[in-house]
C-alpha positions as a printed Julia matrix, in Angstrom:
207×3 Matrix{Float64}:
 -6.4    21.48   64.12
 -4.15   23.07   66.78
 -4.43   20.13   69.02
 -3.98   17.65   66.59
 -0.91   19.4    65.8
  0.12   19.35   69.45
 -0.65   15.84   69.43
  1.66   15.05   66.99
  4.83   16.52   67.9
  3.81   15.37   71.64
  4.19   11.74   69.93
  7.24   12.9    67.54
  9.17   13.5    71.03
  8.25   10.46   72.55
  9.17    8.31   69.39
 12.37   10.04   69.28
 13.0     9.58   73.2
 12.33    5.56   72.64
 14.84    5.62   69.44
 17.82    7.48   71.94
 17.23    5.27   74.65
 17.09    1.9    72.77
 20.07    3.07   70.99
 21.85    3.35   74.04
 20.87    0.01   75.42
 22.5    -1.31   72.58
 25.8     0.26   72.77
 26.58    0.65   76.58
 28.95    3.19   77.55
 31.79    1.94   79.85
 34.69    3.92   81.27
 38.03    3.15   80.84
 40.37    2.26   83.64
 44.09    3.38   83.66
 45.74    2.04   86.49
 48.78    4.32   87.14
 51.35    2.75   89.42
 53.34    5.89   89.46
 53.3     6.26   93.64
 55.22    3.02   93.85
 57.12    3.52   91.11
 59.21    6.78   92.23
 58.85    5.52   95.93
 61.21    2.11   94.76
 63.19    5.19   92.59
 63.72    6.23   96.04
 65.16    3.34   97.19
 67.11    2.82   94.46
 69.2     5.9    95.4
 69.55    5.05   99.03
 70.56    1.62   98.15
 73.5     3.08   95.56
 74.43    5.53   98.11
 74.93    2.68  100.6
 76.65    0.51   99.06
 79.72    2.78   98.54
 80.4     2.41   95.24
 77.31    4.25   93.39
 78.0     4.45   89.79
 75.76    4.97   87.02
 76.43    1.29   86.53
 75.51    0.11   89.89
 72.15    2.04   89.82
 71.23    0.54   86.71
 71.97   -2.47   87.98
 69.57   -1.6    91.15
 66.94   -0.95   88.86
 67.26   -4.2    86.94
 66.56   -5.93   90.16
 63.76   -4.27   91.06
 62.37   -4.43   87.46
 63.66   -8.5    87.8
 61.73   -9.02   91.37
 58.05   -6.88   89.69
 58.5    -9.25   86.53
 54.53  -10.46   87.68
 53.74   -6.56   88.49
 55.01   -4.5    86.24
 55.53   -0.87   87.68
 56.21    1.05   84.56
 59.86    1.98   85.52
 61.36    3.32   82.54
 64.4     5.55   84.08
 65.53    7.17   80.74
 68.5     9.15   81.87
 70.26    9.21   85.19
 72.97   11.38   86.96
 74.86   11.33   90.31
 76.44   14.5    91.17
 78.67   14.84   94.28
 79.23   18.35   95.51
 82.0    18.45   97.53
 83.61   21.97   99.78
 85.1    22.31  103.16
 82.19   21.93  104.92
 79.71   20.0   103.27
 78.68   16.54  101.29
 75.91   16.73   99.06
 74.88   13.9    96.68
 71.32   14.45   93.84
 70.45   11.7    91.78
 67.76   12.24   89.51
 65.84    9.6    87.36
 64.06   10.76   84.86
 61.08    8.19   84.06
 57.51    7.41   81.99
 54.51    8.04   83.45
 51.19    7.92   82.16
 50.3    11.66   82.65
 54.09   12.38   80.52
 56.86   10.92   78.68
 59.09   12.75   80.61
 59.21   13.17   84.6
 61.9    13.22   86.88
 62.47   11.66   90.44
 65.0    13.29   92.68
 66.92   12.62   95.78
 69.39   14.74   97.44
 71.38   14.3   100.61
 73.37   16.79  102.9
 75.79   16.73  105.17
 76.84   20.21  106.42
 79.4    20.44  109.19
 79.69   23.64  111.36
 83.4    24.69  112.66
 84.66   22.63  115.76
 83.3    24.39  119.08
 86.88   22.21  120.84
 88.16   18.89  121.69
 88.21   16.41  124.16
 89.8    13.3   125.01
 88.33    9.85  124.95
 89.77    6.72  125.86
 88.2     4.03  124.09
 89.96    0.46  122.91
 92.55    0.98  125.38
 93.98    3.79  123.54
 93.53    7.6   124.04
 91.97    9.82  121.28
 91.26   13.57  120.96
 87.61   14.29  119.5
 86.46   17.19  117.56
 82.78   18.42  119.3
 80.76   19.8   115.85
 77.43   20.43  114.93
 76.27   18.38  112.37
 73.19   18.98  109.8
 72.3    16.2   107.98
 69.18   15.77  105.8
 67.52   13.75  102.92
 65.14   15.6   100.62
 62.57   13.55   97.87
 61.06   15.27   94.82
 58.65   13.2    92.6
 55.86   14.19   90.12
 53.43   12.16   93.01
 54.73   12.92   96.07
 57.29   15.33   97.76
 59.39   14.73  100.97
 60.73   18.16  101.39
 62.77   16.93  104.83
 63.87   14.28  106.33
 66.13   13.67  109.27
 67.12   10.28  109.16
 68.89    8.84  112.4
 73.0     8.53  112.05
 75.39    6.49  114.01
 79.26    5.27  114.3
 78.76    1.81  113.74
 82.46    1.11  115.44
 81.52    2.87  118.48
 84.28    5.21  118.86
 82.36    8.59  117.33
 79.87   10.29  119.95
 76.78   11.14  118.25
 73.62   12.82  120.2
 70.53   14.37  118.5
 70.24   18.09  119.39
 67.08   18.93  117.26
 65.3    18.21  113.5
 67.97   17.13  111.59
 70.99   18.8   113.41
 73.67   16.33  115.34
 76.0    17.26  118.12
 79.68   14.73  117.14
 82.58   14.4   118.3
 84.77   12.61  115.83
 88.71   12.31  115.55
 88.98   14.36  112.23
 87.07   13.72  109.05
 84.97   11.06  109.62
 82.26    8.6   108.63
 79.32    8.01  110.03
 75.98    6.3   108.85
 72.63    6.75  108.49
 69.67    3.94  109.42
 69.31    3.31  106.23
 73.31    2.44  105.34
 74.15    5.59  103.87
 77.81    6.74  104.58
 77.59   10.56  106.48
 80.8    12.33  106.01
 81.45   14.72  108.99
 84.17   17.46  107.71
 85.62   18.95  110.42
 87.01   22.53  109.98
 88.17   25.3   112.39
């Protein structure tokens, strides 16, 4: 009697194990893919910024009009760029430029997420001056330290640093690279200089 008993729920589990499996032949379980593009979308965020700031003129307007291009151009791709709110703040003092524009954008993991990107230009008091004849004409240069410095915050990836490479793009500044993201100048008085990516550098010279 026992082992007819253990027969029987020997063949209960099996029947059961046969009803489980055929059930799941007959609804397959498949994942579900969700392709997040947010990577490229802060890094074109990025670019946004550096674009506005280059062009000399960077308005809430302008970036939004940045955006609508890129938006425009990945038409076949879209990137999920949805910049909700956006500011541009200039911080201005006797010694320094400073410039944060923040996105704030959809992502997949939040409704809510910002991208950031702040640039600083700090100048350090004039060590002297020289004089430098360029043009035909005679000028006296300030000799300054300069630090300047781009810094990228995103919910994907962070750049806390970067020393971009600056120039005077008329020749008459002298500009040589001491160390990470400091500058030795000599400029006649406040002064503009760019970055390599277009980006006006204001040099504030102070005693």
């Amino acid at each position: 009697m026992r082992r007819r008993r253990g027969q029987l729920a020997l063949l209960g589990v099996i029947v059961l194990s046969v009803t489980l499996l055929a059930l799941a032949s007959m609804v397959p379980v498949e994942p579900i893919y969700a392709y997040e593009r947010g990577h490229m979308q802060c890094a074109q965020l990025v670019h946004v910024a550096r674009a506005c700031l280059a062009s000399g003129r960077c308005t809430n307007e302008t970036l939004q009009e940045l955006v609508s291009r890129v938006l425009a151009v990945n038409a076949t791709e879209p990137m999920l760029m949805y910049p909700v709110l956006q500011y541009t703040r200039y911080e201005v003092s006797s010694w320094s430029v400073a410039n944060r524009t923040v996105f704030t954008i959809k992502t997949l993991r939040a409704s809510s997420e910002s991208v950031e990107v702040y640039v600083l230009a700090a100048s350090y008091p004039y060590s002297g001056k020289y004089r430098k004849f360029w043009l035909g004409k005679e000028w006296t240069l300030y000799n300054l330290t300069l630090w300047y410095m781009h810094s990228y915050a995103s919910p994907f990836f962070n750049v806390p640093q970067l020393c971009p490479r600056i120039y005077d793009p008329s020749g008459l500044a002298d500009v040589k690279p001491l160390e990470q993201c400091l500058w030795r100048v000599g400029v006649p008085g406040n002064y503009t200089l760019r970055d390599e990516f277009g980006i006006p550098v204001r040099v504030v010279v102070r005693g």
